PDB file of C-alpha atoms in Angstrom:
ATOM      1  CA  MET Q   1      75.494 108.947 -59.408  1.00 56.00           C
ATOM      2  CA  LYS Q   2      72.041 109.030 -57.794  1.00 55.00           C
ATOM      3  CA  ILE Q   3      71.028 105.936 -59.765  1.00 56.00           C
ATOM      4  CA  ILE Q   4      74.073 104.009 -58.539  1.00 55.00           C
ATOM      5  CA  CYS Q   5      73.360 104.997 -54.930  1.00 45.00           C
ATOM      6  CA  ALA Q   6      69.698 103.978 -55.296  1.00 52.00           C
ATOM      7  CA  LEU Q   7      70.655 100.599 -56.778  1.00 52.00           C
ATOM      8  CA  PHE Q   8      73.211 100.017 -54.043  1.00 52.00           C
ATOM      9  CA  GLY Q   9      70.611 100.900 -51.379  1.00 53.00           C
ATOM     10  CA  CYS Q  10      68.110  98.431 -52.908  1.00 50.00           C
ATOM     11  CA  LEU Q  11      70.786  95.752 -52.997  1.00 49.00           C
ATOM     12  CA  ILE Q  12      71.578  96.238 -49.314  1.00 53.00           C
ATOM     13  CA  LEU Q  13      67.897  96.127 -48.313  1.00 52.00           C
ATOM     14  CA  THR Q  14      67.107  92.994 -50.326  1.00 53.00           C
ATOM     15  CA  SER Q  15      70.218  91.136 -49.192  1.00 54.00           C
ATOM     16  CA  CYS Q  16      69.038  91.373 -45.569  1.00 56.00           C
ATOM     17  CA  PHE Q  17      65.824  89.457 -46.314  1.00 53.00           C
ATOM     18  CA  ASN Q  18      65.748  86.011 -44.647  1.00 58.00           C
ATOM     19  CA  ILE Q  19      63.604  83.279 -46.162  1.00 63.00           C
ATOM     20  CA  ASP Q  20      61.473  81.448 -43.613  1.00 69.00           C
ATOM     21  CA  ARG Q  21      62.378  77.746 -43.419  1.00 79.00           C
ATOM     22  CA  ASN Q  22      60.600  75.508 -40.916  1.00 88.00           C
ATOM     23  CA  CYS Q  23      61.990  72.358 -42.481  1.00 92.00           C
ATOM     24  CA  ALA Q  24      61.292  70.099 -39.495  1.00 92.00           C
ATOM     25  CA  ASP Q  25      57.549  70.459 -40.240  1.00 92.00           C
ATOM     26  CA  TYR Q  26      58.130  68.730 -43.598  1.00 94.00           C
ATOM     27  CA  LYS Q  27      60.341  65.808 -42.604  1.00 94.00           C
ATOM     28  CA  THR Q  28      57.403  63.394 -42.532  1.00 94.00           C
ATOM     29  CA  GLY Q  29      53.912  63.311 -43.993  1.00 95.00           C
ATOM     30  CA  THR Q  30      51.951  62.896 -47.212  1.00 96.00           C
ATOM     31  CA  PHE Q  31      52.695  65.371 -49.993  1.00 96.00           C
ATOM     32  CA  GLN Q  32      51.457  66.238 -53.503  1.00 95.00           C
ATOM     33  CA  PHE Q  33      53.158  68.107 -56.306  1.00 90.00           C
ATOM     34  CA  ASN Q  34      52.539  68.923 -59.956  1.00 88.00           C
ATOM     35  CA  TYR Q  35      54.969  68.096 -62.742  1.00 83.00           C
ATOM     36  CA  LEU Q  36      55.083  68.146 -66.536  1.00 80.00           C
ATOM     37  CA  GLU Q  37      55.613  65.016 -68.591  1.00 81.00           C
ATOM     38  CA  ASP Q  38      55.638  65.405 -72.371  1.00 84.00           C
ATOM     39  CA  GLY Q  39      53.849  68.733 -71.988  1.00 86.00           C
ATOM     40  CA  ILE Q  40      51.054  67.221 -69.892  1.00 87.00           C
ATOM     41  CA  LYS Q  41      50.498  68.492 -66.344  1.00 88.00           C
ATOM     42  CA  LYS Q  42      50.321  65.617 -63.864  1.00 88.00           C
ATOM     43  CA  THR Q  43      50.079  65.270 -60.087  1.00 90.00           C
ATOM     44  CA  GLY Q  44      52.365  63.041 -58.052  1.00 91.00           C
ATOM     45  CA  LYS Q  45      52.092  61.969 -54.449  1.00 95.00           C
ATOM     46  CA  PHE Q  46      54.619  60.716 -51.930  1.00 95.00           C
ATOM     47  CA  VAL Q  47      54.616  59.618 -48.316  1.00 96.00           C
ATOM     48  CA  ARG Q  48      57.804  60.337 -46.374  1.00 96.00           C
ATOM     49  CA  THR Q  49      58.866  58.919 -43.028  1.00 94.00           C
ATOM     50  CA  GLU Q  50      62.162  59.620 -41.265  1.00 92.00           C
ATOM     51  CA  ALA Q  51      63.810  56.750 -43.181  1.00 95.00           C
ATOM     52  CA  TYR Q  52      61.761  56.153 -46.362  1.00 97.00           C
ATOM     53  CA  SER Q  53      59.902  57.883 -49.172  1.00 96.00           C
ATOM     54  CA  ILE Q  54      57.162  56.035 -51.070  1.00 96.00           C
ATOM     55  CA  ASP Q  55      56.342  57.680 -54.405  1.00 93.00           C
ATOM     56  CA  TYR Q  56      53.135  57.283 -56.438  1.00 93.00           C
ATOM     57  CA  PHE Q  57      53.459  58.330 -60.126  1.00 85.00           C
ATOM     58  CA  ASP Q  58      51.224  57.305 -63.031  1.00 84.00           C
ATOM     59  CA  GLY Q  59      49.854  54.323 -61.131  1.00 85.00           C
ATOM     60  CA  LYS Q  60      53.362  53.105 -60.205  1.00 89.00           C
ATOM     61  CA  ILE Q  61      54.819  52.832 -56.712  1.00 92.00           C
ATOM     62  CA  ASP Q  62      58.512  53.382 -56.030  1.00 92.00           C
ATOM     63  CA  SER Q  63      60.435  53.454 -52.747  1.00 95.00           C
ATOM     64  CA  SER Q  64      63.600  55.245 -51.693  1.00 96.00           C
ATOM     65  CA  SER Q  65      65.633  55.439 -48.537  1.00 97.00           C
ATOM     66  CA  VAL Q  66      65.989  58.880 -46.935  1.00 97.00           C
ATOM     67  CA  ARG Q  67      69.203  59.979 -45.246  1.00 96.00           C
ATOM     68  CA  TRP Q  68      68.908  63.395 -43.599  1.00 96.00           C
ATOM     69  CA  ILE Q  69      71.983  65.651 -43.762  1.00 95.00           C
ATOM     70  CA  ASN Q  70      70.310  68.379 -41.688  1.00 94.00           C
ATOM     71  CA  ASP Q  71      66.722  69.567 -41.132  1.00 93.00           C
ATOM     72  CA  CYS Q  72      66.537  71.010 -44.662  1.00 95.00           C
ATOM     73  CA  GLU Q  73      68.613  68.599 -46.778  1.00 96.00           C
ATOM     74  CA  PHE Q  74      68.479  64.873 -47.450  1.00 96.00           C
ATOM     75  CA  ILE Q  75      69.666  62.203 -49.871  1.00 96.00           C
ATOM     76  CA  LEU Q  76      67.195  59.898 -51.653  1.00 96.00           C
ATOM     77  CA  THR Q  77      68.438  56.504 -52.833  1.00 96.00           C
ATOM     78  CA  ASN Q  78      66.147  54.243 -54.853  1.00 95.00           C
ATOM     79  CA  LEU Q  79      65.642  50.880 -53.105  1.00 95.00           C
ATOM     80  CA  ASN Q  80      64.836  48.877 -56.269  1.00 91.00           C
ATOM     81  CA  PRO Q  81      66.592  50.572 -59.202  1.00 91.00           C
ATOM     82  CA  LYS Q  82      65.745  49.226 -62.650  1.00 89.00           C
ATOM     83  CA  SER Q  83      68.422  51.174 -64.536  1.00 89.00           C
ATOM     84  CA  ASN Q  84      71.800  52.787 -63.944  1.00 87.00           C
ATOM     85  CA  GLN Q  85      70.140  56.202 -63.840  1.00 85.00           C
ATOM     86  CA  GLU Q  86      67.823  55.061 -61.011  1.00 87.00           C
ATOM     87  CA  LYS Q  87      70.878  53.909 -59.034  1.00 90.00           C
ATOM     88  CA  ARG Q  88      72.096  57.498 -58.748  1.00 92.00           C
ATOM     89  CA  ALA Q  89      71.293  59.186 -55.420  1.00 94.00           C
ATOM     90  CA  ILE Q  90      69.415  62.500 -55.438  1.00 94.00           C
ATOM     91  CA  HIS Q  91      70.244  65.451 -53.181  1.00 95.00           C
ATOM     92  CA  MET Q  92      67.067  67.282 -52.068  1.00 95.00           C
ATOM     93  CA  LYS Q  93      67.117  70.699 -50.414  1.00 96.00           C
ATOM     94  CA  ILE Q  94      64.167  72.572 -48.912  1.00 95.00           C
ATOM     95  CA  ILE Q  95      64.612  76.219 -49.914  1.00 95.00           C
ATOM     96  CA  SER Q  96      61.585  77.853 -48.292  1.00 94.00           C
ATOM     97  CA  THR Q  97      58.401  76.911 -46.451  1.00 95.00           C
ATOM     98  CA  THR Q  98      54.906  78.304 -45.984  1.00 93.00           C
ATOM     99  CA  GLU Q  99      52.031  77.129 -43.825  1.00 91.00           C
ATOM    100  CA  ASP Q 100      51.306  74.027 -45.948  1.00 93.00           C
ATOM    101  CA  THR Q 101      53.878  73.984 -48.788  1.00 95.00           C
ATOM    102  CA  TYR Q 102      57.611  73.919 -49.276  1.00 94.00           C
ATOM    103  CA  THR Q 103      59.799  74.861 -52.214  1.00 94.00           C
ATOM    104  CA  PHE Q 104      62.631  72.487 -52.971  1.00 93.00           C
ATOM    105  CA  GLU Q 105      65.442  71.930 -55.401  1.00 94.00           C
ATOM    106  CA  TYR Q 106      67.084  68.686 -56.332  1.00 91.00           C
ATOM    107  CA  LYS Q 107      70.042  67.392 -58.300  1.00 92.00           C
ATOM    108  CA  TYR Q 108      72.121  64.252 -58.495  1.00 90.00           C
ATOM    109  CA  ALA Q 109      74.142  63.824 -55.313  1.00 87.00           C
ATOM    110  CA  VAL Q 110      77.336  63.002 -57.232  1.00 87.00           C
ATOM    111  CA  LYS Q 111      78.196  65.155 -60.237  1.00 80.00           C
ATOM    112  CA  GLU Q 112      79.436  63.432 -63.363  1.00 78.00           C
ATOM    113  CA  SER Q 113      82.555  65.150 -64.661  1.00 80.00           C
ATOM    114  CA  ASN Q 114      81.406  65.151 -68.300  1.00 81.00           C
ATOM    115  CA  ARG Q 115      77.900  66.588 -67.679  1.00 80.00           C
ATOM    116  CA  PRO Q 116      76.551  69.740 -66.067  1.00 82.00           C
ATOM    117  CA  ASN Q 117      74.740  69.123 -62.774  1.00 79.00           C
ATOM    118  CA  ARG Q 118      71.177  70.221 -63.570  1.00 85.00           C
ATOM    119  CA  VAL Q 119      69.230  71.668 -60.617  1.00 90.00           C
ATOM    120  CA  VAL Q 120      65.437  71.360 -60.744  1.00 89.00           C
ATOM    121  CA  LYS Q 121      63.038  73.340 -58.526  1.00 91.00           C
ATOM    122  CA  GLY Q 122      59.508  72.487 -57.451  1.00 91.00           C
ATOM    123  CA  THR Q 123      56.867  72.935 -54.790  1.00 93.00           C
ATOM    124  CA  ALA Q 124      55.208  70.232 -52.685  1.00 95.00           C
ATOM    125  CA  LYS Q 125      52.040  70.625 -50.656  1.00 96.00           C
ATOM    126  CA  LYS Q 126      51.544  68.765 -47.388  1.00 95.00           C
ATOM    127  CA  VAL Q 127      48.147  67.044 -47.480  1.00 94.00           C
ATOM    128  CA  ASP Q 128      48.434  64.994 -44.282  1.00 84.00           C
TER     129      ASP Q 128
END
């Protein structure tokens, strides 16, 4: 019985914790993040304005429009898609922020009925 009460008390204390999100600080700027491609760690960079995001990956440049839902969520739509997969909009959500980084998650904005909607998490660092 004591164990159940202790677990319940921990649950109550941890459920009251609020994650700090100053999303407005990350609406625009230059950002870097690390990602894995074929088991190799790489660094990507992007520049985001209120309306656009310009991505730099492996020497390639790609542009997307940005439509903000609220201060912490936005939709990215590729401006020059080269495949059907690139035509699909991406829903980005800022989960938490620190002084110079933010943690985000993203998934396709529209779920396909025959596939699970995979959610991917990452961290971006503001460099400018």
